[in-house]
């Protein structure tokens, strides 16, 4: 969650002239703004009350850092928890302490300044530094932090978050004079999706698309868990510490108090909800709560389209068993039950373990009130392509990713009453258990980004048109000899596209899926980055480079293709040049040369570009 190419592309946008958009209107890209919607746990929370912590010299005062202050966490964990947890039923603050999200860029750059907490702490800091180095104006970068503990409806009810987000887009338009680029990561994509649905109720239907076209030029969905994420299950049943020095039981109690704990639960790709507010657009009438229905495909494999059953759990046999069932069940032995993604998202799973787990009743209440019954949108339903001109879906692949869990009673009291007995991973086109055994199921051709399964990440391939151009190229700088291209590949809805292309096992590739025949005025692309980790993908220099090139290509009046060319990738900055010790010269001699500057401490620092960046970029039209 750091170096971000989105707004760095504005480096050139600010100095180049306007270009003609797809609908023929003149668009000045120097007026673009960039709006960042961070992911789960990626915004600082600050205390908004005074809390005296007994047995600790560190108290909480207004504006003190709560998420993440590891010093106070270590010295007074119970006091810290009071400022973090919410009431699981009404999502109100603890009576002794309340916390609120920080505002502006400072709220998302670094969670715990001055303390080393690994990837969790440094979020967008390096990216902001990157943009400042390129002279980006301060008012061109806008962060929209939110309280990631709340459910979507509560975000609006308590903080008017979506009203503020709408005003942010309109303010950016008035301030800069042009539309915005939206860059969302992880849960931030779900927040943006809910905003688009909420907006339908705020704007007259005939002006809805007009508002989107005027205020949003492109949407970059990075690491979006479009069908949910598996680690949400783990955090709900046994706790997920995020690398913090707390017990899993403590992490579980805290996570399950959040209204957002169900927002990224896995759900079926075959089940949808009819929104009762759709009558404003269709002219129809619908009475009563939203109706949840599934296609017949859901019940053919009973896997909800996922590779395997998501939860396999042993339930203690404590109830009296009718004599008729004694022949099929040994008295006293636990019963193993399996649940698909649909059975998790519709509450069946929580009802099944209601008598054995105190959290289930609270989660079931939250699920029915804030998700299944949400009048704006049931977030636990498949996405359609957002009605935005340019959509880029970007995610990592080819990492070992969890797709299923086996649980059993631990014999300990709550919150440690469950234990993970086995985990099912997707990796290299197979399903394997934690012990290394193959597992039956329907694995995808490739695996996910270590946090979100491939099925969930790649759902956005359904947004592509019937003809797709596919390009596979090395992520690092290359001369084009290893680039493979397939044009006009047929794409069928809800079917994956996996190109049959050769690859070197030592090379990390990026695969581009780009519309060959787009809807008029709209473009869609999907980028798959080998081995890009979910939490670190926005720090990827490769992603920054590609987005920079794509946006530069868009603005250039001499661009000859719909998307930027992939024929070669040479160095674009002095930082990309390095010393080749084997040949005793700077690598990429056609781009880089040895040019010593006082203060260089090693040979690589003295390798610099031969030409200006603008001259090098002319090769990518």
XYZ file of C-alpha atoms in Angstrom:
621
model
C 0.000 0.000 0.000
C 2.565 2.573 -0.986
C 4.233 3.682 -4.233
C 1.327 4.283 -6.493
C 1.593 4.950 -10.223
C -1.835 6.460 -10.500
C -1.085 10.089 -9.903
C 2.550 9.919 -10.862
C 1.234 9.771 -14.390
C 0.087 13.350 -13.856
C 3.768 14.320 -14.058
C 3.480 14.576 -17.786
C -0.195 15.409 -17.777
C 0.530 18.788 -16.247
C 2.769 19.868 -19.116
C 1.070 18.381 -22.124
C -1.818 19.834 -24.049
C -5.361 18.562 -24.027
C -6.440 15.570 -26.067
C -9.675 14.482 -27.646
C -11.667 11.924 -25.686
C -13.599 9.021 -27.180
C -16.808 10.983 -27.430
C -15.096 13.817 -29.324
C -15.036 16.283 -26.435
C -11.858 18.157 -25.618
C -10.278 16.956 -22.359
C -7.354 18.708 -20.702
C -5.489 16.045 -18.787
C -3.418 18.625 -16.921
C -6.592 19.245 -14.906
C -6.967 15.682 -13.664
C -7.135 14.884 -9.954
C -6.374 11.586 -8.270
C -8.549 10.213 -5.485
C -7.207 7.392 -3.292
C -9.559 5.019 -1.465
C -7.382 2.905 0.884
C -7.997 -0.689 1.922
C -8.875 -2.426 5.176
C -6.816 -1.266 8.173
C -4.972 1.237 5.951
C -6.166 4.436 7.624
C -4.966 5.852 10.930
C -7.507 6.031 13.754
C -7.117 8.696 16.446
C -8.624 8.911 19.929
C -11.523 11.310 20.363
C -11.804 11.047 24.145
C -9.753 10.993 27.341
C -8.997 7.539 28.726
C -6.965 6.921 31.865
C -5.129 3.615 31.524
C -4.502 2.002 34.947
C -1.152 0.342 35.617
C 0.336 2.203 32.635
C 1.932 5.648 32.336
C 0.527 5.969 28.816
C -3.026 7.315 28.649
C -5.169 8.151 25.632
C -5.890 11.823 25.011
C -7.782 13.451 22.136
C -6.009 13.014 18.758
C -3.591 10.411 20.151
C -2.834 7.691 17.634
C -4.816 4.476 18.247
C -4.381 2.592 14.994
C -1.543 2.083 14.995
C 0.317 2.906 18.214
C 2.275 -0.242 18.998
C 3.870 1.319 22.095
C 0.501 1.672 23.810
C -0.610 -1.649 22.409
C 2.320 -3.366 24.112
C 2.042 -1.506 27.402
C -1.753 -1.377 27.837
C -3.474 -3.757 25.445
C -6.813 -3.773 27.318
C -6.884 0.021 27.318
C -5.985 0.080 23.619
C -8.770 -2.380 22.825
C -11.361 -0.075 24.383
C -10.456 2.517 21.752
C -10.601 -0.052 18.932
C -13.649 -2.251 19.528
C -17.229 -1.386 18.607
C -20.544 -2.670 19.873
C -21.241 -5.594 17.503
C -24.983 -4.871 17.365
C -25.195 -1.113 16.837
C -21.522 -0.353 15.972
C -21.236 2.381 18.583
C -17.994 3.152 20.409
C -16.911 1.680 23.722
C -18.354 3.764 26.608
C -14.845 4.681 27.799
C -13.204 5.572 24.485
C -13.994 6.461 20.914
C -11.787 6.659 17.826
C -12.221 8.388 14.504
C -10.288 8.172 11.212
C -7.584 10.709 10.510
C -8.051 13.007 7.528
C -5.973 13.873 4.496
C -2.856 12.242 3.131
C -1.278 11.982 6.585
C -3.973 9.509 7.569
C -2.929 6.954 4.946
C 0.820 7.411 4.463
C 2.210 5.597 7.497
C 0.210 3.910 10.237
C 2.893 3.865 12.929
C 5.517 6.545 12.223
C 8.892 5.865 13.730
C 8.240 2.214 14.532
C 9.063 -0.790 12.409
C 5.948 -2.916 11.932
C 6.692 -4.291 8.485
C 4.434 -3.801 5.456
C 1.460 -2.943 7.660
C 2.939 0.341 8.896
C 4.163 1.967 5.687
C 1.159 2.404 3.439
C 1.260 5.221 0.886
C 4.351 7.030 2.216
C 6.802 6.026 -0.518
C 4.272 6.745 -3.219
C 3.663 10.263 -1.912
C 7.425 10.858 -1.906
C 7.561 9.575 -5.491
C 4.900 12.043 -6.628
C 6.492 14.979 -4.795
C 9.798 14.263 -6.539
C 8.014 14.653 -9.876
C 6.510 17.988 -8.898
C 2.884 16.910 -8.464
C 0.794 19.753 -7.099
C -0.546 19.254 -3.586
C -4.179 19.788 -4.603
C -3.930 17.100 -7.301
C -3.715 14.256 -4.765
C -6.755 13.679 -2.585
C -7.073 10.928 0.011
C -10.511 9.901 1.259
C -9.853 7.920 4.478
C -12.758 6.204 6.194
C -13.455 4.241 9.354
C -12.717 0.770 8.020
C -14.387 -0.796 11.075
C -17.905 0.192 9.963
C -20.388 -1.470 7.622
C -21.235 0.511 4.465
C -24.608 1.761 5.702
C -23.073 2.848 9.017
C -20.362 4.786 7.184
C -23.083 6.969 5.744
C -25.289 7.053 8.811
C -22.581 8.050 11.292
C -20.029 9.925 9.173
C -21.956 10.908 6.009
C -18.985 9.373 4.230
C -20.608 8.946 0.819
C -22.054 12.461 0.891
C -18.555 13.736 1.618
C -17.095 11.567 -1.149
C -19.554 13.009 -3.667
C -18.601 16.517 -2.553
C -14.925 15.578 -2.852
C -15.371 14.654 -6.516
C -17.291 17.856 -7.195
C -14.742 19.983 -5.330
C -11.870 18.385 -7.236
C -13.664 19.127 -10.500
C -14.123 22.800 -9.577
C -10.607 23.119 -8.205
C -8.705 21.445 -11.038
C -11.202 21.873 -13.854
C -11.305 18.221 -14.913
C -12.424 14.723 -13.867
C -10.672 12.464 -11.382
C -8.785 9.199 -11.511
C -9.946 6.779 -8.817
C -7.370 4.462 -7.328
C -8.837 1.909 -4.906
C -7.055 -0.936 -3.162
C -8.570 -4.060 -1.580
C -11.619 -3.126 0.572
C -11.486 0.353 -0.957
C -12.979 -1.186 -4.106
C -16.045 -2.366 -2.164
C -16.375 1.135 -0.713
C -16.288 2.630 -4.204
C -18.824 0.124 -5.501
C -21.237 0.993 -2.702
C -20.716 4.682 -3.451
C -21.722 4.165 -7.094
C -24.957 2.440 -5.998
C -25.641 5.039 -3.312
C -25.158 7.761 -5.912
C -28.067 6.389 -7.941
C -30.399 7.455 -5.140
C -28.896 10.926 -4.877
C -28.955 11.910 -8.545
C -31.813 11.885 -10.981
C -31.539 8.742 -13.151
C -31.116 10.713 -16.377
C -28.181 12.630 -14.857
C -26.408 9.673 -13.229
C -24.174 8.687 -16.156
C -23.645 12.326 -16.993
C -22.324 12.957 -13.450
C -19.961 9.957 -13.677
C -18.590 11.031 -17.064
C -18.027 14.555 -15.821
C -16.337 13.656 -12.521
C -14.572 10.291 -13.073
C -12.307 9.629 -16.022
C -10.810 6.274 -15.008
C -11.113 3.687 -12.253
C -8.127 1.556 -11.241
C -9.254 -1.451 -9.191
C -6.152 -2.912 -7.554
C -6.270 -6.190 -5.634
C -10.067 -6.071 -5.550
C -11.653 -9.066 -3.711
C -14.593 -9.025 -6.123
C -16.063 -12.283 -4.765
C -14.636 -11.986 -1.264
C -11.431 -13.007 0.505
C -10.567 -16.130 2.479
C -8.654 -14.526 5.352
C -11.948 -12.976 6.485
C -13.044 -16.499 7.503
C -9.854 -17.047 9.466
C -10.167 -13.679 11.214
C -13.787 -14.474 12.144
C -13.260 -17.950 13.624
C -9.733 -17.975 15.031
C -8.369 -14.441 14.676
C -5.854 -12.811 12.359
C -3.204 -10.697 14.072
C -1.881 -8.742 11.026
C 1.568 -9.258 12.524
C 0.698 -7.337 15.692
C 1.933 -8.506 19.115
C -1.510 -9.660 20.295
C -3.023 -13.107 20.718
C -5.264 -14.571 18.037
C -8.156 -14.665 20.498
C -7.821 -10.942 21.165
C -7.605 -10.261 17.430
C -10.749 -12.328 16.891
C -12.800 -10.454 19.489
C -11.692 -7.139 18.063
C -12.358 -8.097 14.424
C -15.802 -9.539 15.141
C -16.849 -6.311 16.834
C -16.360 -4.440 13.558
C -19.317 -3.949 11.263
C -16.967 -4.428 8.302
C -16.031 -7.950 9.410
C -18.505 -9.445 6.909
C -17.850 -7.042 4.026
C -15.225 -9.268 2.385
C -16.787 -12.658 3.171
C -16.693 -15.082 0.209
C -19.962 -15.313 -1.700
C -21.374 -17.172 -4.686
C -20.958 -15.876 -8.207
C -24.341 -17.406 -9.104
C -26.528 -15.576 -6.539
C -27.830 -12.030 -6.766
C -30.218 -9.659 -5.007
C -32.976 -7.682 -6.689
C -32.555 -4.169 -5.336
C -35.863 -2.644 -4.356
C -34.627 0.797 -5.393
C -34.076 -0.323 -8.970
C -37.658 0.773 -9.622
C -36.327 4.334 -9.879
C -34.493 3.299 -13.032
C -36.678 0.578 -14.514
C -40.092 2.054 -13.826
C -41.158 -1.154 -12.109
C -42.485 -1.630 -8.606
C -41.176 -3.904 -5.931
C -42.589 -4.237 -2.436
C -40.807 -5.674 0.589
C -37.166 -6.456 1.287
C -34.669 -7.274 -1.471
C -35.055 -10.816 -2.794
C -32.036 -13.124 -2.916
C -32.030 -15.723 -5.683
C -29.520 -18.118 -7.252
C -29.149 -19.573 -10.730
C -29.586 -23.313 -11.179
C -25.820 -23.522 -11.740
C -25.352 -22.841 -8.027
C -26.821 -26.209 -7.100
C -25.146 -28.350 -9.766
C -21.725 -28.508 -8.077
C -22.655 -26.964 -4.704
C -19.311 -25.127 -4.650
C -20.714 -21.703 -5.620
C -18.159 -21.579 -8.415
C -15.249 -21.743 -5.961
C -12.473 -24.363 -6.163
C -13.639 -26.251 -3.047
C -15.859 -26.066 0.004
C -14.690 -23.019 1.914
C -15.353 -24.205 5.477
C -15.210 -27.769 6.785
C -15.950 -27.737 10.497
C -16.483 -30.333 13.204
C -19.561 -29.696 15.354
C -19.658 -31.274 18.836
C -22.399 -33.900 19.173
C -23.943 -32.696 22.420
C -27.592 -32.899 21.455
C -29.750 -35.972 21.871
C -29.729 -38.091 18.743
C -32.934 -39.839 17.632
C -32.692 -43.628 17.566
C -33.315 -43.602 13.824
C -29.993 -41.843 13.312
C -27.873 -43.946 15.669
C -26.920 -46.324 12.877
C -25.300 -43.512 10.864
C -23.655 -41.609 13.702
C -21.586 -42.831 16.570
C -22.746 -41.336 19.838
C -20.403 -38.678 21.162
C -18.339 -38.216 18.012
C -18.318 -34.802 16.337
C -20.116 -34.231 13.066
C -18.193 -32.675 10.190
C -20.153 -30.168 8.127
C -19.077 -28.412 4.938
C -20.197 -25.005 3.711
C -19.973 -23.295 0.338
C -19.573 -19.582 -0.315
C -23.340 -19.160 -0.676
C -23.979 -20.844 2.670
C -21.576 -18.400 4.307
C -22.969 -15.244 2.721
C -26.649 -16.113 3.298
C -26.133 -16.966 6.991
C -26.553 -20.750 6.803
C -23.111 -21.332 8.297
C -23.614 -18.995 11.243
C -26.984 -20.574 12.016
C -25.384 -24.045 12.006
C -22.813 -23.127 14.667
C -25.079 -20.773 16.618
C -25.280 -23.098 19.620
C -21.517 -23.634 19.780
C -20.115 -20.159 19.247
C -21.208 -16.923 20.997
C -20.039 -14.766 18.083
C -22.421 -16.429 15.630
C -25.560 -14.729 16.925
C -23.932 -11.317 16.729
C -22.543 -11.939 13.249
C -25.870 -13.315 12.019
C -27.641 -10.197 13.281
C -25.081 -7.974 11.574
C -25.275 -9.980 8.342
C -29.054 -9.702 8.090
C -29.269 -6.045 9.150
C -26.281 -4.442 7.423
C -25.711 -6.632 4.362
C -28.585 -8.874 3.256
C -31.106 -6.187 4.175
C -29.154 -3.139 3.048
C -31.580 -0.978 0.999
C -28.826 0.432 -1.240
C -26.851 -2.704 -2.094
C -26.229 -6.215 -0.815
C -22.417 -6.142 -1.107
C -22.283 -9.948 -0.974
C -23.366 -10.273 -4.601
C -21.314 -10.318 -7.842
C -20.124 -7.087 -9.411
C -21.145 -5.753 -12.778
C -18.761 -3.515 -14.679
C -18.902 -0.004 -13.178
C -20.442 2.467 -15.675
C -17.187 4.435 -15.971
C -15.420 5.270 -19.235
C -12.092 3.598 -18.453
C -11.750 0.626 -16.090
C -8.449 -1.065 -15.293
C -8.508 -4.149 -13.056
C -5.051 -4.985 -11.679
C -3.987 -7.835 -9.380
C -1.229 -10.273 -8.527
C -1.220 -13.959 -9.447
C 0.760 -17.166 -9.134
C 1.202 -17.145 -5.355
C 0.147 -19.860 -2.933
C -3.305 -18.737 -1.744
C -5.775 -20.139 0.796
C -9.099 -21.361 -0.612
C -10.455 -23.624 2.145
C -10.233 -24.335 5.870
C -10.777 -27.295 8.199
C -11.820 -26.393 11.750
C -12.378 -28.409 14.912
C -13.238 -27.574 18.539
C -10.086 -26.783 20.497
C -11.448 -27.679 23.907
C -10.678 -24.147 25.137
C -13.203 -21.463 26.054
C -14.185 -18.584 23.777
C -12.470 -16.835 21.961
C -10.052 -19.721 21.412
C -12.744 -22.385 21.002
C -11.839 -23.257 17.368
C -8.597 -24.468 15.904
C -7.492 -24.772 12.271
C -6.704 -28.425 11.587
C -5.899 -28.031 7.886
C -5.797 -25.464 5.107
C -6.404 -25.934 1.380
C -4.291 -23.833 -0.990
C -4.485 -23.156 -4.699
C -1.103 -23.238 -6.394
C 0.130 -23.983 -9.919
C -3.258 -25.220 -11.132
C -3.786 -27.641 -8.236
C -5.356 -27.751 -4.796
C -3.014 -28.879 -2.030
C -3.432 -29.218 1.708
C -1.112 -27.747 4.296
C 0.607 -31.124 4.568
C 1.231 -31.181 0.804
C -1.467 -33.666 -0.242
C -3.550 -33.061 -3.374
C -7.189 -32.141 -2.755
C -10.107 -32.754 -5.119
C -11.981 -29.760 -6.453
C -12.085 -27.281 -9.315
C -8.824 -25.310 -9.199
C -8.279 -22.395 -11.524
C -5.542 -22.315 -14.117
C -3.413 -20.099 -11.870
C -3.509 -19.003 -8.237
C -4.206 -15.718 -6.453
C -2.120 -13.053 -4.750
C -1.495 -14.876 -1.433
C -4.482 -13.160 0.225
C -7.347 -13.192 -2.317
C -8.043 -16.311 -4.462
C -7.734 -16.068 -8.223
C -11.470 -16.680 -8.758
C -12.286 -13.534 -6.777
C -9.589 -11.347 -8.322
C -10.279 -12.404 -11.898
C -14.045 -11.861 -11.778
C -13.384 -8.559 -13.564
C -12.494 -10.540 -16.697
C -16.262 -10.745 -17.141
C -16.175 -7.005 -17.796
C -14.161 -7.580 -20.973
C -15.904 -7.682 -24.338
C -16.356 -10.639 -26.722
C -12.960 -10.061 -28.372
C -9.815 -9.585 -26.305
C -6.192 -8.845 -27.181
C -3.745 -10.657 -24.877
C -0.110 -9.678 -24.363
C 2.406 -11.378 -22.080
C 5.657 -9.542 -21.391
C 8.406 -9.625 -18.757
C 7.888 -7.228 -15.866
C 11.462 -5.989 -15.890
C 12.983 -3.862 -18.662
C 13.195 -5.914 -21.864
C 13.994 -5.550 -25.566
C 10.761 -7.166 -26.811
C 12.203 -10.574 -27.713
C 10.081 -12.315 -25.025
C 6.791 -10.548 -25.764
C 3.891 -12.767 -26.918
C 0.681 -11.401 -28.422
C -2.666 -12.967 -29.349
C -5.248 -10.763 -31.044
C -9.046 -11.031 -31.082
C -9.267 -13.969 -28.690
C -12.890 -15.007 -28.185
C -14.224 -14.366 -24.722
C -17.412 -15.933 -23.368
C -19.173 -14.468 -20.354
C -18.291 -16.128 -17.017
C -15.530 -18.159 -18.676
C -11.906 -17.538 -17.825
C -9.392 -16.543 -20.486
C -6.018 -18.198 -20.039
C -3.617 -17.817 -22.969
C -1.539 -20.797 -24.038
C 1.778 -18.976 -24.018
C 5.274 -20.137 -23.193
C 7.076 -18.744 -20.188
C 10.489 -18.903 -18.608
C 10.377 -20.182 -15.019
C 12.870 -17.530 -13.918
C 10.980 -14.562 -15.357
C 8.103 -12.707 -13.729
C 5.576 -11.648 -16.362
C 2.722 -9.214 -16.643
C -0.239 -10.317 -18.760
C -2.511 -7.693 -20.309
C -6.094 -8.489 -21.341
C -7.455 -5.557 -23.342
C -10.754 -5.029 -25.103
C -10.485 -5.511 -28.833
C -14.055 -4.338 -29.436
C -15.142 -2.037 -26.624
C -18.467 -0.377 -26.103
C -18.463 3.102 -27.689
C -16.647 5.501 -25.384
C -15.552 2.792 -22.931
C -12.345 0.800 -22.414
C -11.651 -2.174 -20.162
C -8.349 -3.841 -19.355
C -7.169 -6.497 -16.904
C -3.530 -6.737 -15.822
C -2.134 -9.810 -14.070
C 1.247 -9.389 -12.346
C 3.115 -12.590 -11.500
C 4.051 -12.939 -7.818
C 2.687 -9.502 -6.871
C 1.612 -9.677 -3.235
C -1.830 -8.344 -2.298
C -0.652 -5.940 0.392
C 2.424 -4.717 -1.459
C 1.177 -4.451 -5.028
C 0.655 -0.680 -4.870
C 4.340 -0.357 -3.979
C 5.333 -2.187 -7.161
C 7.604 -0.115 -9.464
C 6.309 -2.204 -12.373
C 2.745 -1.124 -11.679
C 3.809 2.511 -11.413
C 5.648 2.332 -14.721
C 2.753 0.721 -16.595
C 0.146 3.123 -15.305
C 2.397 6.052 -16.052
C 2.873 4.862 -19.650
C -0.838 4.138 -20.073
C -1.931 7.583 -18.950
C 0.792 9.291 -20.975
C -0.306 7.341 -24.038
C -3.913 8.409 -23.454
C -3.084 12.100 -23.542
C -0.815 12.098 -26.544
C -2.445 13.379 -29.764
C -0.216 11.120 -31.888
C -1.195 7.863 -30.166
C -2.049 5.290 -32.824
C -3.519 2.491 -30.656
C -6.198 2.216 -27.995
C -3.709 1.004 -25.354
C 0.001 1.631 -24.926
C 2.350 -0.629 -26.919
C 4.118 -3.464 -25.105
C 6.882 -4.089 -27.677
C 9.719 -3.070 -25.341
C 10.334 -1.607 -21.914
C 13.541 0.345 -21.542
C 14.674 2.464 -18.595
C 12.596 5.615 -18.124
C 14.361 7.172 -15.108
C 17.930 7.441 -13.877
C 16.962 5.016 -11.100
C 16.290 2.334 -13.750
C 19.906 2.413 -14.943
C 22.457 0.194 -13.186
C 26.014 -1.066 -13.553
C 26.569 -4.379 -15.369
C 29.602 -5.844 -13.585
C 29.875 -8.712 -16.068
C 30.444 -6.323 -18.997
C 32.043 -3.550 -16.916
C 29.663 -0.891 -18.236
C 26.217 0.503 -17.622
C 23.452 -1.904 -18.556
C 21.175 -0.849 -21.403
C 23.923 1.156 -23.184
C 21.447 2.432 -25.803
C 19.519 4.121 -22.983
C 22.057 4.608 -20.174
C 25.584 5.993 -19.955
C 28.215 6.435 -17.274
C 28.039 10.015 -16.023
C 29.626 10.685 -12.672
C 28.162 13.390 -10.439
C 29.864 14.543 -7.279
C 28.425 12.588 -4.361
C 27.942 9.244 -6.170
C 29.126 6.449 -3.893
C 28.943 3.472 -6.252
C 29.045 2.736 -9.974
C 25.321 2.161 -10.287
C 24.552 5.675 -9.091
C 26.668 7.079 -11.908
C 24.629 5.301 -14.601
C 22.145 7.819 -15.949
C 19.795 8.198 -18.909
C 21.303 9.357 -22.196
C 18.090 11.100 -23.254
C 15.237 12.948 -21.606
C 12.220 10.984 -20.422
C 10.015 12.678 -23.020
C 12.277 11.418 -25.843
C 12.207 7.878 -24.473
C 8.429 7.893 -24.136
C 7.992 8.532 -27.847
C 8.696 4.819 -28.427
C 5.453 3.822 -26.702
C 2.896 5.473 -28.950
